[in-house]
mmCIF file of C-alpha atoms and ligand atoms in Angstrom:
data_model
loop_
_atom_site.group_PDB
_atom_site.id
_atom_site.type_symbol
_atom_site.label_atom_id
_atom_site.label_comp_id
_atom_site.label_asym_id
_atom_site.label_seq_id
_atom_site.Cartn_x
_atom_site.Cartn_y
_atom_site.Cartn_z
ATOM 1 C CA MET A 1 0.000 0.000 0.000
ATOM 2 C CA ASP A 2 1.735 3.154 -1.182
ATOM 3 C CA MET A 3 -0.612 5.714 0.332
ATOM 4 C CA PRO A 4 0.477 6.372 3.950
ATOM 5 C CA HIS A 5 -2.807 5.425 5.582
ATOM 6 C CA PHE A 6 -2.859 4.895 9.349
ATOM 7 C CA LEU A 7 -5.274 1.984 9.507
ATOM 8 C CA ASP A 8 -3.774 -0.196 12.198
ATOM 9 C CA ILE A 9 -0.625 -0.458 14.285
ATOM 10 C CA ASN A 10 0.257 -3.828 12.753
ATOM 11 C CA ARG A 11 0.015 -2.354 9.240
ATOM 12 C CA THR A 12 2.452 0.455 10.016
ATOM 13 C CA ASP A 13 6.221 0.045 9.957
ATOM 14 C CA PRO A 14 7.719 -0.121 13.490
ATOM 15 C CA LYS A 15 10.322 2.558 12.628
ATOM 16 C CA ALA A 16 7.544 4.884 11.492
ATOM 17 C CA LEU A 17 5.602 4.161 14.692
ATOM 18 C CA ARG A 18 8.669 4.939 16.811
ATOM 19 C CA GLY A 19 9.205 8.155 14.847
ATOM 20 C CA MET A 20 5.624 9.229 15.519
ATOM 21 C CA ILE A 21 5.889 8.615 19.280
ATOM 22 C CA ASP A 22 9.166 10.548 19.464
ATOM 23 C CA GLN A 23 7.842 13.424 17.374
ATOM 24 C CA ALA A 24 4.665 13.558 19.458
ATOM 25 C CA GLY A 25 6.750 13.943 22.617
ATOM 26 C CA GLN A 26 8.867 16.683 21.037
ATOM 27 C CA MET A 27 5.836 18.603 19.766
ATOM 28 C CA LYS A 28 4.162 18.315 23.166
ATOM 29 C CA SER A 29 7.229 19.760 24.934
ATOM 30 C CA ALA A 30 7.605 22.516 22.355
ATOM 31 C CA ARG A 31 4.182 23.981 23.158
ATOM 32 C CA ALA A 32 4.077 23.244 26.897
ATOM 33 C CA GLY A 33 2.131 25.825 28.869
ATOM 34 C CA ARG A 34 0.524 27.522 25.865
ATOM 35 C CA PRO A 35 -3.210 28.128 25.667
ATOM 36 C CA ARG A 36 -4.823 25.273 23.690
ATOM 37 C CA GLY A 37 -5.932 27.576 20.903
ATOM 38 C CA MET A 38 -2.482 29.050 20.274
ATOM 39 C CA ALA A 39 -0.761 27.841 17.127
ATOM 40 C CA ASP A 40 2.395 25.735 17.184
ATOM 41 C CA ASP A 41 5.564 27.513 16.044
ATOM 42 C CA GLU A 42 5.721 25.164 13.100
ATOM 43 C CA GLN A 43 2.615 25.089 10.883
ATOM 44 C CA PRO A 44 3.091 21.897 8.854
ATOM 45 C CA LEU A 45 -0.615 21.514 8.086
ATOM 46 C CA ALA A 46 -1.014 25.038 6.661
ATOM 47 C CA GLY A 47 -3.186 24.794 3.570
ATOM 48 C CA HIS A 48 -4.468 21.314 4.478
ATOM 49 C CA MET A 49 -8.134 20.431 4.883
ATOM 50 C CA VAL A 50 -8.985 17.427 7.064
ATOM 51 C CA ALA A 51 -12.396 15.722 7.192
ATOM 52 C CA LEU A 52 -13.287 14.021 10.474
ATOM 53 C CA ILE A 53 -16.170 11.593 9.925
ATOM 54 C CA PHE A 54 -18.026 10.002 12.832
ATOM 55 C CA GLU A 55 -20.569 7.232 12.535
ATOM 56 C CA LYS A 56 -20.413 6.718 16.326
ATOM 57 C CA PRO A 57 -20.266 9.207 19.209
ATOM 58 C CA SER A 58 -16.925 10.606 20.374
ATOM 59 C CA THR A 59 -15.588 13.139 22.843
ATOM 60 C CA ARG A 60 -11.807 12.618 22.832
ATOM 61 C CA THR A 61 -11.234 11.607 19.219
ATOM 62 C CA ARG A 62 -13.431 14.347 17.857
ATOM 63 C CA VAL A 63 -12.043 17.202 19.920
ATOM 64 C CA SER A 64 -8.389 16.119 19.942
ATOM 65 C CA PHE A 65 -8.196 15.692 16.155
ATOM 66 C CA ASP A 66 -9.937 19.012 15.567
ATOM 67 C CA VAL A 67 -7.677 20.919 17.970
ATOM 68 C CA GLY A 68 -4.547 19.106 16.744
ATOM 69 C CA VAL A 69 -5.124 19.981 13.095
ATOM 70 C CA ARG A 70 -5.790 23.620 13.972
ATOM 71 C CA GLN A 71 -2.692 23.915 16.190
ATOM 72 C CA MET A 72 -0.649 22.810 13.165
ATOM 73 C CA GLY A 73 -2.278 25.369 10.864
ATOM 74 C CA GLY A 74 -4.758 23.121 9.066
ATOM 75 C CA GLN A 75 -8.515 23.319 8.719
ATOM 76 C CA THR A 76 -11.115 20.739 9.694
ATOM 77 C CA MET A 77 -14.664 19.763 8.940
ATOM 78 C CA VAL A 78 -16.434 17.418 11.323
ATOM 79 C CA LEU A 79 -19.115 15.277 9.702
ATOM 80 C CA SER A 80 -21.477 12.704 11.128
ATOM 81 C CA GLY A 81 -22.401 9.575 9.191
ATOM 82 C CA HIS A 82 -25.882 11.073 8.857
ATOM 83 C CA ASP A 83 -24.503 14.162 7.089
ATOM 84 C CA LEU A 84 -23.014 12.014 4.357
ATOM 85 C CA GLN A 85 -24.536 9.575 1.926
ATOM 86 C CA LEU A 86 -22.584 6.717 3.593
ATOM 87 C CA GLY A 87 -24.882 3.723 3.703
ATOM 88 C CA HIS A 88 -27.554 5.429 1.583
ATOM 89 C CA GLY A 89 -26.793 3.595 -1.640
ATOM 90 C CA GLU A 90 -23.672 5.407 -2.876
ATOM 91 C CA THR A 91 -20.756 3.025 -2.727
ATOM 92 C CA ILE A 92 -17.941 3.575 -0.253
ATOM 93 C CA ALA A 93 -15.576 3.538 -3.230
ATOM 94 C CA ASP A 94 -17.367 6.446 -4.911
ATOM 95 C CA THR A 95 -17.542 8.337 -1.625
ATOM 96 C CA ALA A 96 -13.784 7.872 -1.224
ATOM 97 C CA ARG A 97 -13.069 9.141 -4.735
ATOM 98 C CA VAL A 98 -15.302 12.189 -4.287
ATOM 99 C CA LEU A 99 -14.055 13.205 -0.834
ATOM 100 C CA SER A 100 -10.462 12.834 -2.048
ATOM 101 C CA ARG A 101 -11.133 15.672 -4.523
ATOM 102 C CA TYR A 102 -12.081 18.060 -1.705
ATOM 103 C CA VAL A 103 -9.889 17.273 1.279
ATOM 104 C CA ASP A 104 -6.294 16.244 1.964
ATOM 105 C CA LEU A 105 -6.969 13.588 4.618
ATOM 106 C CA LEU A 106 -9.900 11.563 5.930
ATOM 107 C CA MET A 107 -10.315 10.356 9.502
ATOM 108 C CA LEU A 108 -13.142 7.862 9.965
ATOM 109 C CA ARG A 109 -14.812 6.347 13.032
ATOM 110 C CA THR A 110 -17.154 3.621 11.912
ATOM 111 C CA PHE A 111 -18.656 0.256 12.846
ATOM 112 C CA ASN A 112 -17.538 -2.258 10.241
ATOM 113 C CA GLU A 113 -13.808 -2.371 9.596
ATOM 114 C CA GLY A 114 -14.635 -3.260 5.985
ATOM 115 C CA VAL A 115 -15.973 0.270 5.423
ATOM 116 C CA LEU A 116 -12.680 1.802 6.608
ATOM 117 C CA LEU A 117 -10.603 -0.544 4.457
ATOM 118 C CA GLU A 118 -12.735 0.101 1.391
ATOM 119 C CA LEU A 119 -12.530 3.848 1.933
ATOM 120 C CA ALA A 120 -8.736 3.581 2.180
ATOM 121 C CA GLU A 121 -8.503 1.373 -0.894
ATOM 122 C CA HIS A 122 -10.261 3.915 -3.082
ATOM 123 C CA ALA A 123 -9.209 7.206 -1.480
ATOM 124 C CA THR A 124 -6.396 9.106 -3.149
ATOM 125 C CA VAL A 125 -5.591 10.842 0.142
ATOM 126 C CA PRO A 126 -4.478 9.265 3.455
ATOM 127 C CA VAL A 127 -7.096 7.705 5.728
ATOM 128 C CA ILE A 128 -6.822 7.407 9.535
ATOM 129 C CA ASN A 129 -8.721 4.839 11.615
ATOM 130 C CA GLY A 130 -10.537 6.706 14.392
ATOM 131 C CA LEU A 131 -11.964 3.413 15.812
ATOM 132 C CA THR A 132 -13.866 0.509 14.324
ATOM 133 C CA ASN A 133 -15.579 -2.407 16.042
ATOM 134 C CA ARG A 134 -12.273 -4.268 15.706
ATOM 135 C CA THR A 135 -9.443 -1.836 16.479
ATOM 136 C CA HIS A 136 -8.535 1.621 17.857
ATOM 137 C CA PRO A 137 -4.924 2.360 16.877
ATOM 138 C CA CYS A 138 -4.821 6.110 17.677
ATOM 139 C CA GLN A 139 -5.684 5.327 21.287
ATOM 140 C CA ILE A 140 -2.793 2.936 21.728
ATOM 141 C CA MET A 141 -0.309 5.382 20.184
ATOM 142 C CA ALA A 142 -1.369 7.831 22.917
ATOM 143 C CA ASP A 143 -1.018 5.071 25.506
ATOM 144 C CA ILE A 144 2.545 4.224 24.426
ATOM 145 C CA LEU A 145 3.455 7.922 24.553
ATOM 146 C CA THR A 146 1.967 8.139 28.048
ATOM 147 C CA TYR A 147 3.715 5.020 29.334
ATOM 148 C CA GLU A 148 7.093 6.195 28.040
ATOM 149 C CA GLU A 149 6.671 9.700 29.488
ATOM 150 C CA TYR A 150 6.341 8.158 32.949
ATOM 151 C CA ARG A 151 8.516 5.081 32.794
ATOM 152 C CA GLY A 152 10.802 5.211 29.737
ATOM 153 C CA PRO A 153 10.925 2.632 26.936
ATOM 154 C CA ILE A 154 8.009 0.187 26.889
ATOM 155 C CA VAL A 155 10.085 -2.509 25.200
ATOM 156 C CA GLY A 156 10.249 -5.643 27.351
ATOM 157 C CA LYS A 157 7.595 -4.460 29.832
ATOM 158 C CA LYS A 158 4.541 -6.474 30.916
ATOM 159 C CA VAL A 159 1.131 -5.052 30.004
ATOM 160 C CA VAL A 160 -1.972 -6.699 31.469
ATOM 161 C CA TRP A 161 -5.407 -6.192 29.955
ATOM 162 C CA ALA A 162 -8.319 -7.002 32.278
ATOM 163 C CA GLY A 163 -11.889 -7.452 31.037
ATOM 164 C CA ASP A 164 -13.361 -7.552 27.537
ATOM 165 C CA GLY A 165 -10.958 -8.510 24.723
ATOM 166 C CA ASN A 166 -12.350 -5.701 22.566
ATOM 167 C CA ASN A 167 -11.167 -3.248 19.869
ATOM 168 C CA VAL A 168 -8.824 -1.342 22.210
ATOM 169 C CA CYS A 169 -7.364 -4.636 23.466
ATOM 170 C CA ALA A 170 -6.786 -5.702 19.840
ATOM 171 C CA SER A 171 -4.747 -2.575 19.095
ATOM 172 C CA PHE A 172 -2.732 -3.188 22.270
ATOM 173 C CA LEU A 173 -1.913 -6.655 20.936
ATOM 174 C CA HIS A 174 -0.829 -5.093 17.634
ATOM 175 C CA ALA A 175 1.361 -2.686 19.585
ATOM 176 C CA ALA A 176 2.889 -5.510 21.659
ATOM 177 C CA GLY A 177 4.264 -7.029 18.469
ATOM 178 C CA GLN A 178 5.422 -3.737 16.945
ATOM 179 C CA PHE A 179 6.914 -2.123 20.076
ATOM 180 C CA GLY A 180 8.158 -5.369 21.663
ATOM 181 C CA PHE A 181 6.356 -5.656 25.001
ATOM 182 C CA ASP A 182 4.738 -8.694 26.621
ATOM 183 C CA PHE A 183 0.981 -8.861 26.958
ATOM 184 C CA THR A 184 -1.299 -10.790 29.287
ATOM 185 C CA PHE A 185 -5.036 -10.937 28.774
ATOM 186 C CA THR A 186 -7.229 -11.737 31.752
ATOM 187 C CA GLY A 187 -10.951 -12.140 31.242
ATOM 188 C CA PRO A 188 -13.608 -14.798 30.703
ATOM 189 C CA GLU A 189 -13.061 -17.137 27.756
ATOM 190 C CA PRO A 190 -16.077 -15.967 25.692
ATOM 191 C CA LEU A 191 -14.569 -12.454 25.667
ATOM 192 C CA ASP A 192 -11.034 -13.472 24.649
ATOM 193 C CA PRO A 193 -9.397 -11.304 21.987
ATOM 194 C CA GLU A 194 -9.572 -12.755 18.478
ATOM 195 C CA ARG A 195 -7.032 -15.552 18.084
ATOM 196 C CA VAL A 196 -5.465 -13.816 15.069
ATOM 197 C CA PHE A 197 -4.408 -10.811 17.184
ATOM 198 C CA ILE A 198 -2.726 -13.082 19.736
ATOM 199 C CA GLU A 199 -0.961 -15.108 17.057
ATOM 200 C CA GLN A 200 0.277 -12.047 15.166
ATOM 201 C CA ALA A 201 1.882 -10.686 18.331
ATOM 202 C CA ARG A 202 3.487 -14.047 19.145
ATOM 203 C CA GLU A 203 4.857 -14.262 15.596
ATOM 204 C CA LYS A 204 6.736 -11.024 16.292
ATOM 205 C CA GLY A 205 8.462 -12.760 19.203
ATOM 206 C CA VAL A 206 6.702 -11.296 22.232
ATOM 207 C CA THR A 207 5.082 -13.340 24.999
ATOM 208 C CA VAL A 208 1.289 -13.290 25.000
ATOM 209 C CA GLU A 209 -0.512 -15.090 27.806
ATOM 210 C CA VAL A 210 -4.161 -15.696 28.588
ATOM 211 C CA VAL A 211 -4.647 -16.105 32.344
ATOM 212 C CA ARG A 212 -8.142 -16.581 33.778
ATOM 213 C CA ASP A 213 -7.255 -15.604 37.356
ATOM 214 C CA PRO A 214 -6.890 -11.781 37.365
ATOM 215 C CA PHE A 215 -4.819 -11.756 40.544
ATOM 216 C CA ARG A 216 -2.294 -14.147 39.046
ATOM 217 C CA ALA A 217 -2.365 -12.278 35.717
ATOM 218 C CA VAL A 218 -1.330 -8.914 37.161
ATOM 219 C CA GLU A 219 1.689 -10.249 39.080
ATOM 220 C CA GLY A 220 4.726 -8.365 37.825
ATOM 221 C CA ALA A 221 2.632 -6.030 35.630
ATOM 222 C CA ASP A 222 4.205 -2.707 34.604
ATOM 223 C CA LEU A 223 0.900 -1.480 33.212
ATOM 224 C CA VAL A 224 -2.692 -2.557 33.921
ATOM 225 C CA VAL A 225 -5.347 -1.552 31.377
ATOM 226 C CA THR A 226 -9.088 -1.958 31.160
ATOM 227 C CA ASP A 227 -11.991 -0.588 29.138
ATOM 228 C CA THR A 228 -15.761 -0.465 29.215
ATOM 229 C CA TRP A 229 -17.546 -3.811 29.499
ATOM 230 C CA VAL A 230 -20.080 -2.874 26.812
ATOM 231 C CA SER A 231 -18.688 -1.121 23.741
ATOM 232 C CA MET A 232 -20.560 1.212 21.404
ATOM 233 C CA HIS A 233 -21.113 -1.546 18.859
ATOM 234 C CA ASP A 234 -22.367 -4.011 21.488
ATOM 235 C CA SER A 235 -26.083 -4.344 21.996
ATOM 236 C CA GLN A 236 -27.239 -2.829 25.296
ATOM 237 C CA SER A 237 -29.265 -6.015 25.805
ATOM 238 C CA MET A 238 -26.067 -7.869 26.664
ATOM 239 C CA LYS A 239 -25.279 -5.482 29.527
ATOM 240 C CA GLU A 240 -26.488 -7.729 32.335
ATOM 241 C CA ARG A 241 -24.741 -10.816 30.988
ATOM 242 C CA ARG A 242 -21.499 -8.875 30.469
ATOM 243 C CA HIS A 243 -21.616 -7.586 34.015
ATOM 244 C CA ASN A 244 -22.041 -11.121 35.324
ATOM 245 C CA GLN A 245 -19.188 -12.393 33.166
ATOM 246 C CA LEU A 246 -16.818 -9.542 33.987
ATOM 247 C CA ARG A 247 -17.532 -8.651 37.608
ATOM 248 C CA GLY A 248 -14.520 -10.653 38.777
ATOM 249 C CA TYR A 249 -12.231 -8.669 36.461
ATOM 250 C CA GLN A 250 -12.964 -5.229 37.898
ATOM 251 C CA VAL A 251 -9.733 -3.310 38.516
ATOM 252 C CA GLY A 252 -9.850 -2.309 42.171
ATOM 253 C CA THR A 253 -7.158 -1.432 44.668
ATOM 254 C CA ALA A 254 -6.714 -5.089 45.737
ATOM 255 C CA LEU A 255 -5.968 -6.102 42.144
ATOM 256 C CA MET A 256 -3.654 -3.123 41.518
ATOM 257 C CA SER A 257 -1.714 -3.967 44.681
ATOM 258 C CA ARG A 258 -0.667 -7.268 43.084
ATOM 259 C CA ALA A 259 0.995 -5.457 40.155
ATOM 260 C CA ARG A 260 4.491 -3.955 40.475
ATOM 261 C CA PRO A 261 4.560 -1.072 42.984
ATOM 262 C CA ASP A 262 5.372 1.360 40.167
ATOM 263 C CA ALA A 263 2.727 -0.048 37.788
ATOM 264 C CA LEU A 264 0.609 2.432 35.847
ATOM 265 C CA PHE A 265 -3.140 2.144 35.319
ATOM 266 C CA MET A 266 -4.759 3.162 32.027
ATOM 267 C CA HIS A 267 -8.282 3.379 30.622
ATOM 268 C CA CYS A 268 -9.032 4.935 27.226
ATOM 269 C CA LEU A 269 -12.273 6.478 28.595
ATOM 270 C CA PRO A 270 -15.208 6.883 28.619
ATOM 271 C CA ALA A 271 -15.360 4.810 31.805
ATOM 272 C CA HIS A 272 -18.203 3.386 33.820
ATOM 273 C CA ARG A 273 -16.870 4.036 37.287
ATOM 274 C CA GLU A 274 -17.337 1.165 39.745
ATOM 275 C CA ASP A 275 -17.898 -1.275 36.873
ATOM 276 C CA GLU A 276 -14.657 -2.065 35.027
ATOM 277 C CA ALA A 277 -12.565 0.010 37.462
ATOM 278 C CA THR A 278 -13.194 1.635 40.810
ATOM 279 C CA SER A 279 -12.839 5.364 41.361
ATOM 280 C CA ALA A 280 -10.199 4.536 43.974
ATOM 281 C CA VAL A 281 -8.019 3.187 41.135
ATOM 282 C CA MET A 282 -9.064 5.691 38.465
ATOM 283 C CA ASP A 283 -8.228 8.617 40.766
ATOM 284 C CA GLY A 284 -5.473 6.781 42.635
ATOM 285 C CA PRO A 285 -1.669 6.946 42.549
ATOM 286 C CA HIS A 286 -1.175 4.476 39.657
ATOM 287 C CA SER A 287 -3.656 6.156 37.320
ATOM 288 C CA VAL A 288 -2.572 8.216 34.293
ATOM 289 C CA ILE A 289 -5.964 8.291 32.580
ATOM 290 C CA PHE A 290 -6.123 12.038 31.965
ATOM 291 C CA ASP A 291 -2.574 12.180 30.605
ATOM 292 C CA GLU A 292 -3.650 9.397 28.278
ATOM 293 C CA ALA A 293 -6.603 11.485 27.150
ATOM 294 C CA GLU A 294 -4.387 14.547 26.641
ATOM 295 C CA ASN A 295 -1.882 12.504 24.699
ATOM 296 C CA ARG A 296 -4.482 11.612 22.082
ATOM 297 C CA LEU A 297 -3.901 15.184 20.900
ATOM 298 C CA HIS A 298 -0.114 14.941 20.716
ATOM 299 C CA ALA A 299 0.064 11.409 19.298
ATOM 300 C CA GLN A 300 -2.477 12.175 16.592
ATOM 301 C CA LYS A 301 -0.638 15.331 15.549
ATOM 302 C CA ALA A 302 2.376 13.127 14.793
ATOM 303 C CA ILE A 303 0.168 10.589 12.994
ATOM 304 C CA LEU A 304 -1.321 13.376 10.852
ATOM 305 C CA ARG A 305 2.161 14.639 9.942
ATOM 306 C CA TRP A 306 3.322 11.153 9.002
ATOM 307 C CA CYS A 307 0.251 10.564 6.833
ATOM 308 C CA LEU A 308 0.671 13.892 5.054
ATOM 309 C CA GLY A 309 4.461 13.674 4.857
ATOM 310 C CA VAL A 310 4.866 17.127 6.408
HETATM 311 N N1 CP B 1 -11.060 7.016 23.931
HETATM 312 C C1 CP B 1 -11.835 7.479 22.944
HETATM 313 O O1 CP B 1 -11.639 7.175 21.754
HETATM 314 O O2 CP B 1 -12.806 8.327 23.349
HETATM 315 P P1 CP B 1 -14.008 8.927 22.478
HETATM 316 O O3 CP B 1 -14.922 7.770 22.157
HETATM 317 O O4 CP B 1 -14.632 9.942 23.355
HETATM 318 O O5 CP B 1 -13.438 9.500 21.206
HETATM 319 N N1 NVA B 2 -14.279 -0.192 23.439
HETATM 320 C C1 NVA B 2 -14.889 1.120 23.417
HETATM 321 C C2 NVA B 2 -13.847 2.173 23.222
HETATM 322 C C3 NVA B 2 -14.373 3.569 23.211
HETATM 323 C C4 NVA B 2 -13.301 4.599 22.978
HETATM 324 C C5 NVA B 2 -15.947 1.186 22.349
HETATM 325 O O1 NVA B 2 -15.689 0.713 21.231
HETATM 326 O O2 NVA B 2 -17.042 1.658 22.626
#
């Protein structure tokens, strides 16, 4: 694929990924303390128009991409799936060809990964994955940046995911392979991550374990991560069953105390406090959840620059 799309962490060259994390850190430092609306000294996106398309709700992705593009001198338009003809008969391929004549980059949050891949196949401008039912790569780039800000290189560390083996978990598994850290999933078997994500990471030489006992899983963890038990694409009717399946995997202070003393706690947010994690953990000494949220901005600015080659 010649076009520098950012579709998934496992589809992006590890050297490019490393470059993005390092550039994100540098750009963050360079504008430290400035009001959010003040431009960066460098304006690499000057003259660029970016379309941000959302077929699902979003707080962080929507606002951080919009602000990030503007800080770098570009312009944005935020569109909902309803604003466009997506899914109203016009093919995704035709939509991709048309939008590519108006804008310089497309960011899409959608349900079916197939829609994202088809858009990317036919677009003549770069496409960024802003979350699908299967993966959420921008989030994990922010998480790597956050981990390394606090603890240095993530290579060789042990990351433990507790709960639903969902889209965010899948991108963490992609990152394990590309950045070289070990990954342990702890959750009930029906909610295991897709086998292919586990195998791809193992093929890259990292250790991936599935451990049913959460207290055993977190032993020696450098980072403990969880996410909502019911994702946006999940039917609300499964809420009660999910809660029954996942109750034992809640990240509380007792579980965190079994990780390394300097372990970090992350959650991509939005969170359901007292479900997947307690407020004592979310607001406690291990938690870096709001730095994670902030770092969506900085990580995505580097992703945008890489995609646009600027
Ligand atoms: N973490 C994340 O992607 O948040 P939003 O759904 O609010 O964009
Ligand atoms: N797993 C969640 C992540 C939200 C950012 C969802 O897909 O709803």
